[in-house]
XYZ file of C-alpha atoms in Angstrom:
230
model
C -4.086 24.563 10.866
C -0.044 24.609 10.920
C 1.413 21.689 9.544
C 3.437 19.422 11.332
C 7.460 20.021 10.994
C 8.523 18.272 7.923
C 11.465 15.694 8.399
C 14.444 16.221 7.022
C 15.706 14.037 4.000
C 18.292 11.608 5.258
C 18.674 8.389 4.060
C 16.464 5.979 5.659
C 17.333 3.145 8.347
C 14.199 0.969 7.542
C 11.859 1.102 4.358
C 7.729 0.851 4.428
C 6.269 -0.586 1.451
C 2.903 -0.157 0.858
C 1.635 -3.163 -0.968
C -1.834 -3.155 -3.237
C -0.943 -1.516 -6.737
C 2.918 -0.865 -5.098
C 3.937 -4.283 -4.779
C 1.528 -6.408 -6.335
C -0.498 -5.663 -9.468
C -4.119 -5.081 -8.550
C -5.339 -5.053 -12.332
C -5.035 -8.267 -12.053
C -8.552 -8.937 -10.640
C -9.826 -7.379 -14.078
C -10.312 -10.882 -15.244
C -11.987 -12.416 -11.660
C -14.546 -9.403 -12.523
C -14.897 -11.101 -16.224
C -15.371 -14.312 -14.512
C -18.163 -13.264 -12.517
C -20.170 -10.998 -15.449
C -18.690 -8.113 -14.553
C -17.060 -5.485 -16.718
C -13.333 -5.322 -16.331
C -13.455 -1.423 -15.488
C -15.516 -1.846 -12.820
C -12.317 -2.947 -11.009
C -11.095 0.316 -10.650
C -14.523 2.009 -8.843
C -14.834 -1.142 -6.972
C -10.838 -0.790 -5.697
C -11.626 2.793 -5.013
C -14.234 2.618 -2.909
C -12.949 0.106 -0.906
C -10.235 2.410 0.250
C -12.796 5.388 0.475
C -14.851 3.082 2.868
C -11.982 1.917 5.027
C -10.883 5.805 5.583
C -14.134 6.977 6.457
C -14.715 3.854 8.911
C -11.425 5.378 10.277
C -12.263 8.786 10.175
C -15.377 7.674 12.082
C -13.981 5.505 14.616
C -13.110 2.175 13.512
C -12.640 -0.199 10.247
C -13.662 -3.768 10.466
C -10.912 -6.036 8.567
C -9.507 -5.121 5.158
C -11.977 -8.015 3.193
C -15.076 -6.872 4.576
C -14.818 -3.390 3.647
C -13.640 -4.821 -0.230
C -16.731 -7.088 0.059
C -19.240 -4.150 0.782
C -17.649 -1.962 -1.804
C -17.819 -4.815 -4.408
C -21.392 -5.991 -3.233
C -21.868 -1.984 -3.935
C -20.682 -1.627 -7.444
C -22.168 -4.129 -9.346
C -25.712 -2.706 -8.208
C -26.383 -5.832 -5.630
C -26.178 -8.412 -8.952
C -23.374 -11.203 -7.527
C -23.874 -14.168 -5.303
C -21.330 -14.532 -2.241
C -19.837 -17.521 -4.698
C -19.059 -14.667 -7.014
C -17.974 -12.132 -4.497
C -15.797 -14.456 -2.861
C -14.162 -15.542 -6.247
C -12.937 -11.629 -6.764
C -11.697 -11.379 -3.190
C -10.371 -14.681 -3.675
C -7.805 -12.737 -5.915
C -5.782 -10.449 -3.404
C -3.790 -13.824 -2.452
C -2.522 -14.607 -5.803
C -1.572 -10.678 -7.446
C 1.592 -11.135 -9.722
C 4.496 -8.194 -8.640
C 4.967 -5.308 -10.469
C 7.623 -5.545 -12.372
C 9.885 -2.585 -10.618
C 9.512 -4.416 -7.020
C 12.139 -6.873 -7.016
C 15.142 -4.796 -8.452
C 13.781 -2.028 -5.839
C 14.060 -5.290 -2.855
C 17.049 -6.143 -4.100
C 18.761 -2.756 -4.080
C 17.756 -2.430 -0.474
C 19.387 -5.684 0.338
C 22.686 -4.246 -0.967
C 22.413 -1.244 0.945
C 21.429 -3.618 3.706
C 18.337 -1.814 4.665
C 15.671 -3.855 6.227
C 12.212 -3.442 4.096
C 8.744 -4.291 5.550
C 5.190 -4.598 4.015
C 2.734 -2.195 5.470
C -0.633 -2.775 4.232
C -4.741 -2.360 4.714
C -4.908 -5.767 4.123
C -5.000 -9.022 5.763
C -1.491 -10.287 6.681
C -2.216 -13.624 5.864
C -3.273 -12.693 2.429
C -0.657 -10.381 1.620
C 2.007 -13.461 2.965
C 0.480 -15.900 0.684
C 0.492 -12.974 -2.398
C 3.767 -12.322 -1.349
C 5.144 -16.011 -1.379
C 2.932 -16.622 -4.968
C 5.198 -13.265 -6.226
C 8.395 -14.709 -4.683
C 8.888 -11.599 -2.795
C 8.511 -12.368 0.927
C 12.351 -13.258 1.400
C 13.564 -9.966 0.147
C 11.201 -8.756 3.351
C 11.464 -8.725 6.949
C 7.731 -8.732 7.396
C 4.243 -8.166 6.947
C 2.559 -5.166 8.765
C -1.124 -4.670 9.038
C -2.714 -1.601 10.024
C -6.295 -3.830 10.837
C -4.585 -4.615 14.128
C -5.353 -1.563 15.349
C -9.041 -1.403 13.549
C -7.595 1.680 10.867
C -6.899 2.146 7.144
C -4.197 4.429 6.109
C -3.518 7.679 6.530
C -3.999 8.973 10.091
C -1.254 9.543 11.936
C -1.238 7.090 14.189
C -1.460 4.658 11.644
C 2.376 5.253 10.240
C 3.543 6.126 13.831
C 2.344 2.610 15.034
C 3.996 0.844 11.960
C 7.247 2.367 13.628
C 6.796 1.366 16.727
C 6.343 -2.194 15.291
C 10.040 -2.174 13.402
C 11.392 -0.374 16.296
C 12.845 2.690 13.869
C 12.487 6.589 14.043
C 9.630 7.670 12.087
C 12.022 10.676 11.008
C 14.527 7.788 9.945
C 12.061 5.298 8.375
C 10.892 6.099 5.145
C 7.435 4.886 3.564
C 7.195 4.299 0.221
C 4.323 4.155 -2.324
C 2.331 4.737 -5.829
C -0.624 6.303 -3.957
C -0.388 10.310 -3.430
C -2.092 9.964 -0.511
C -0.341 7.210 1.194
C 2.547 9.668 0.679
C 0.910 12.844 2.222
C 0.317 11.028 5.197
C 3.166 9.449 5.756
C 4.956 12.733 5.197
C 2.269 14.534 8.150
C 2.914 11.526 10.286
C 7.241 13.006 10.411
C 8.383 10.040 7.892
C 10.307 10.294 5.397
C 8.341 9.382 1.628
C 9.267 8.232 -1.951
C 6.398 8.353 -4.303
C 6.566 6.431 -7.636
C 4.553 8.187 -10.176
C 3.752 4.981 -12.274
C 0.189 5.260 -11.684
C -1.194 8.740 -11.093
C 1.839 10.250 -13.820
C 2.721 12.718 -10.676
C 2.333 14.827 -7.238
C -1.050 16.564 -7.132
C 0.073 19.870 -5.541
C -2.823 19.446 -2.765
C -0.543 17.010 -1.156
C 2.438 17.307 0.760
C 5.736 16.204 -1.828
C 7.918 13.334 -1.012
C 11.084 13.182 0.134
C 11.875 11.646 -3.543
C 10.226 10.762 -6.523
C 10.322 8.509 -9.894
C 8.624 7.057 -12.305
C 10.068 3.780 -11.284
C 10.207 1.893 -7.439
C 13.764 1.136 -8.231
C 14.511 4.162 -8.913
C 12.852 5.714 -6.204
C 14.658 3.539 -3.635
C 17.769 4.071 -5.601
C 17.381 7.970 -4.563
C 16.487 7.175 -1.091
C 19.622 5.207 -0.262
C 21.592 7.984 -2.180
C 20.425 10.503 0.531
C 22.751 11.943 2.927
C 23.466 10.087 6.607
């Protein structure tokens, strides 16, 4: 199949941040899973599947609401052994993740360069607000975006395309921005432009389509976005 034209790199009019593990520090439910007899490194199959689940629910039609899908995965991974007391303290978490500590000088960069930023998520608005206002980051934001109003996880298409529509930018001139590879790939087939901060995954895997820029660091990777030509 031909892939889509790739947008040229310009600097961007309106940012996209994706929030679990960009924003806000999902290792932080290692110690709910401690709380609830779980092994802390279960986190990371349990947070995996949960986006595996939503995509294929996608891929297959439609995804029910960000929580259910983490509660099924969850359910899932510790082999059927936790009350809904116990499952509900994990989920329970994704309102009160700490930031990462890159975010806010990234937020506050933007602000100088007086480009609007938005959270785009899989996740419940609500929860991601209250997160958000627990990480004092909301201000630094014009708004919360959630893909399960339209019933899909990231990364169709139509998924980025409709974020766009919903900030009222040019996907060519709105530029999503994220530690997932993937979140980046798609963003990049869906004609935005992408910065990819390497702090998790230590790089690109060359199966993917490369961002616009890249870092190590989110300020740094907005710092190279605004630095792009008009």
């Amino acid at each position: 199949m031909t892939a889509p034209e790739r947008t040229r790199a310009r600097r961007p009019k309106v940012v996209l941040f994706d929030v679990f593990e960009t924003l806000l520090e999902v290792d932080a439910l290692r110690s709910r899973m401690v709380d609830v007899g779980r092994p802390e490194h279960e986190l990371e199959l349990f947070f995996t599947r949960t986006l595996r689940d939503g995509m294929a629910l996608s891929l297959a039609g439609e995804s029910p609401d960000f929580l259910d899908v983490a509660r099924s995965a969850l359910i899932g991974t510790s082999g059927r052994r936790l009350s809904e007391e116990a499952v509900q303290h994990v989920l329970a978490g994704f309102a009160e993740l700490p930031p990462c500590p890159d975010v806010e000088p990234a937020l506050i960069a933007l602000a100088r360069a007086k480009i609007p930023a938005y959270a785009f998520t899989h996740g419940p608005a609500k929860v991601v607000r209250e997160a958000l206002d627990r990480a004092q980051l909301r201000s630094y934001l014009r708004g919360v975006i959630s893909c399960e109003e339209i019933g899909s996880f990231k990364p169709p298409a139509k998924v980025y395309q409709w974020a766009c529509r919903q900030v009222n930018s040019d996907p060519a001139r709105t530029a999503l921005v994220a530690v997932h590879s993937w979140d980046v790939h798609g963003a990049v087939r869906a004609g935005l432009l992408a910065g990819f901060a390497t702090r998790r995954e230590g790089g690109m895997s060359d199966v993917f389509d490369p961002p616009h820029v890249v870092a190590d660091a989110l300020d740094v990777v907005i710092e190279r976005l605004v630095a792009l030509p008009t």
